[in-house]
Amino acid sequence: MLPVYQQELPASCVAACVRMVLAAHKIHLGEEDIRSRCRQTVSGLRLRDVPHGLAGLAVKATVHDDWGLDDLRDELRQANYPIVGIELRPIDGRFAHHASSLRRSSVTK
């Protein structure tokens, strides 16, 4: 089950999503720790920075720029809880990646 956490800062939506997915995999980190590990800036956190920031944890984070609905469905069926970034450049010039997936892994700290 995916727990729900409210984001703590106006630009911390990615960190809040990562926190929820990690908690679903029984890894409990605070949003501040996630923001620090993934090097969030004042304008937010890019999904591309998540895999490096979570290195050493028992998850494998990957970024996919070419996923479609079938890929997202498949990940959800495996309880991998993909985080989807919405491309907003055509609307307001902001950038977002397509999807990121966190999977349980045997990697230890």
Tab-separated table of C-alpha atoms in Angstrom:
chain	number	residue	atom	x	y	z
A	1	MET	CA	0.000	0.000	0.000
A	2	LEU	CA	1.272	3.440	-0.904
A	3	PRO	CA	1.161	5.845	2.073
A	4	VAL	CA	0.351	9.505	1.470
A	5	TYR	CA	2.593	12.334	2.672
A	6	GLN	CA	1.952	16.005	1.997
A	7	GLN	CA	4.904	17.843	0.485
A	8	GLU	CA	6.656	20.070	3.014
A	9	LEU	CA	7.791	22.849	0.658
A	10	PRO	CA	6.166	24.429	-2.409
A	11	ALA	CA	8.846	22.918	-4.694
A	12	SER	CA	9.268	19.528	-3.010
A	13	CYS	CA	6.713	17.436	-4.910
A	14	VAL	CA	9.332	14.986	-6.242
A	15	ALA	CA	10.844	14.501	-2.774
A	16	ALA	CA	7.368	13.886	-1.315
A	17	CYS	CA	6.619	11.318	-4.032
A	18	VAL	CA	9.945	9.578	-3.434
A	19	ARG	CA	9.182	9.487	0.300
A	20	MET	CA	5.832	7.786	-0.355
A	21	VAL	CA	7.329	5.180	-2.674
A	22	LEU	CA	10.214	4.454	-0.295
A	23	ALA	CA	7.771	4.030	2.603
A	24	ALA	CA	5.748	1.566	0.517
A	25	HIS	CA	8.973	-0.443	0.258
A	26	LYS	CA	9.512	-0.186	4.054
A	27	ILE	CA	12.310	2.397	3.764
A	28	HIS	CA	11.490	5.394	5.928
A	29	LEU	CA	13.306	8.648	5.206
A	30	GLY	CA	12.084	12.142	5.944
A	31	GLU	CA	11.497	14.529	3.089
A	32	GLU	CA	14.353	16.753	4.270
A	33	ASP	CA	16.755	13.796	4.073
A	34	ILE	CA	15.535	12.938	0.565
A	35	ARG	CA	15.897	16.553	-0.574
A	36	SER	CA	19.444	16.601	0.782
A	37	ARG	CA	20.456	13.209	-0.673
A	38	CYS	CA	19.087	14.142	-4.101
A	39	ARG	CA	20.502	17.697	-3.957
A	40	GLN	CA	17.265	19.597	-4.350
A	41	THR	CA	17.670	23.244	-5.342
A	42	VAL	CA	15.339	26.132	-4.499
A	43	SER	CA	13.454	25.452	-7.723
A	44	GLY	CA	12.901	21.788	-6.899
A	45	LEU	CA	14.280	18.346	-7.565
A	46	ARG	CA	14.658	16.714	-10.956
A	47	LEU	CA	13.644	13.078	-11.310
A	48	ARG	CA	17.014	12.495	-13.006
A	49	ASP	CA	18.732	13.259	-9.673
A	50	VAL	CA	16.803	10.611	-7.727
A	51	PRO	CA	18.793	7.464	-8.712
A	52	HIS	CA	22.107	8.968	-7.570
A	53	GLY	CA	20.530	10.356	-4.393
A	54	LEU	CA	19.147	6.960	-3.402
A	55	ALA	CA	22.384	5.071	-4.062
A	56	GLY	CA	23.173	2.736	-1.198
A	57	LEU	CA	19.537	2.157	-0.250
A	58	ALA	CA	17.723	-1.118	-0.838
A	59	VAL	CA	15.974	0.219	-3.952
A	60	LYS	CA	16.920	0.674	-7.563
A	61	ALA	CA	15.715	3.946	-9.054
A	62	THR	CA	15.685	4.376	-12.825
A	63	VAL	CA	14.538	7.156	-15.145
A	64	HIS	CA	12.662	6.502	-18.384
A	65	ASP	CA	11.970	9.196	-20.972
A	66	ASP	CA	10.163	6.902	-23.388
A	67	TRP	CA	7.546	5.079	-21.330
A	68	GLY	CA	3.916	4.824	-22.352
A	69	LEU	CA	0.759	3.813	-20.519
A	70	ASP	CA	1.508	0.100	-20.931
A	71	ASP	CA	4.875	0.517	-19.193
A	72	LEU	CA	3.280	2.412	-16.312
A	73	ARG	CA	0.562	-0.228	-15.970
A	74	ASP	CA	3.152	-3.016	-15.877
A	75	GLU	CA	5.133	-1.265	-13.134
A	76	LEU	CA	1.999	-0.675	-11.065
A	77	ARG	CA	1.064	-4.351	-11.350
A	78	GLN	CA	4.473	-5.186	-9.866
A	79	ALA	CA	3.940	-2.651	-7.025
A	80	ASN	CA	6.889	-0.568	-8.215
A	81	TYR	CA	4.943	2.716	-8.005
A	82	PRO	CA	6.381	4.809	-10.857
A	83	ILE	CA	6.644	8.545	-10.288
A	84	VAL	CA	5.452	10.412	-13.357
A	85	GLY	CA	6.626	13.905	-14.233
A	86	ILE	CA	4.312	15.971	-16.402
A	87	GLU	CA	5.921	17.855	-19.277
A	88	LEU	CA	4.875	21.468	-18.715
A	89	ARG	CA	7.160	23.295	-21.154
A	90	PRO	CA	4.398	23.855	-23.723
A	91	ILE	CA	2.256	25.433	-20.983
A	92	ASP	CA	4.602	27.400	-18.733
A	93	GLY	CA	8.188	26.613	-19.744
A	94	ARG	CA	8.964	24.258	-16.850
A	95	PHE	CA	10.733	20.956	-17.415
A	96	ALA	CA	9.796	17.508	-16.114
A	97	HIS	CA	10.890	13.977	-16.932
A	98	HIS	CA	8.433	11.358	-18.098
A	99	ALA	CA	8.697	8.658	-15.438
A	100	SER	CA	10.910	7.205	-12.765
A	101	SER	CA	10.594	3.797	-11.162
A	102	LEU	CA	11.770	2.623	-7.755
A	103	ARG	CA	12.149	-1.117	-7.329
A	104	ARG	CA	13.029	-3.114	-4.260
A	105	SER	CA	16.646	-4.237	-4.471
A	106	SER	CA	19.138	-6.228	-2.432
A	107	VAL	CA	21.562	-3.284	-2.288
A	108	THR	CA	22.475	-2.375	1.275
A	109	LYS	CA	23.981	0.723	2.783
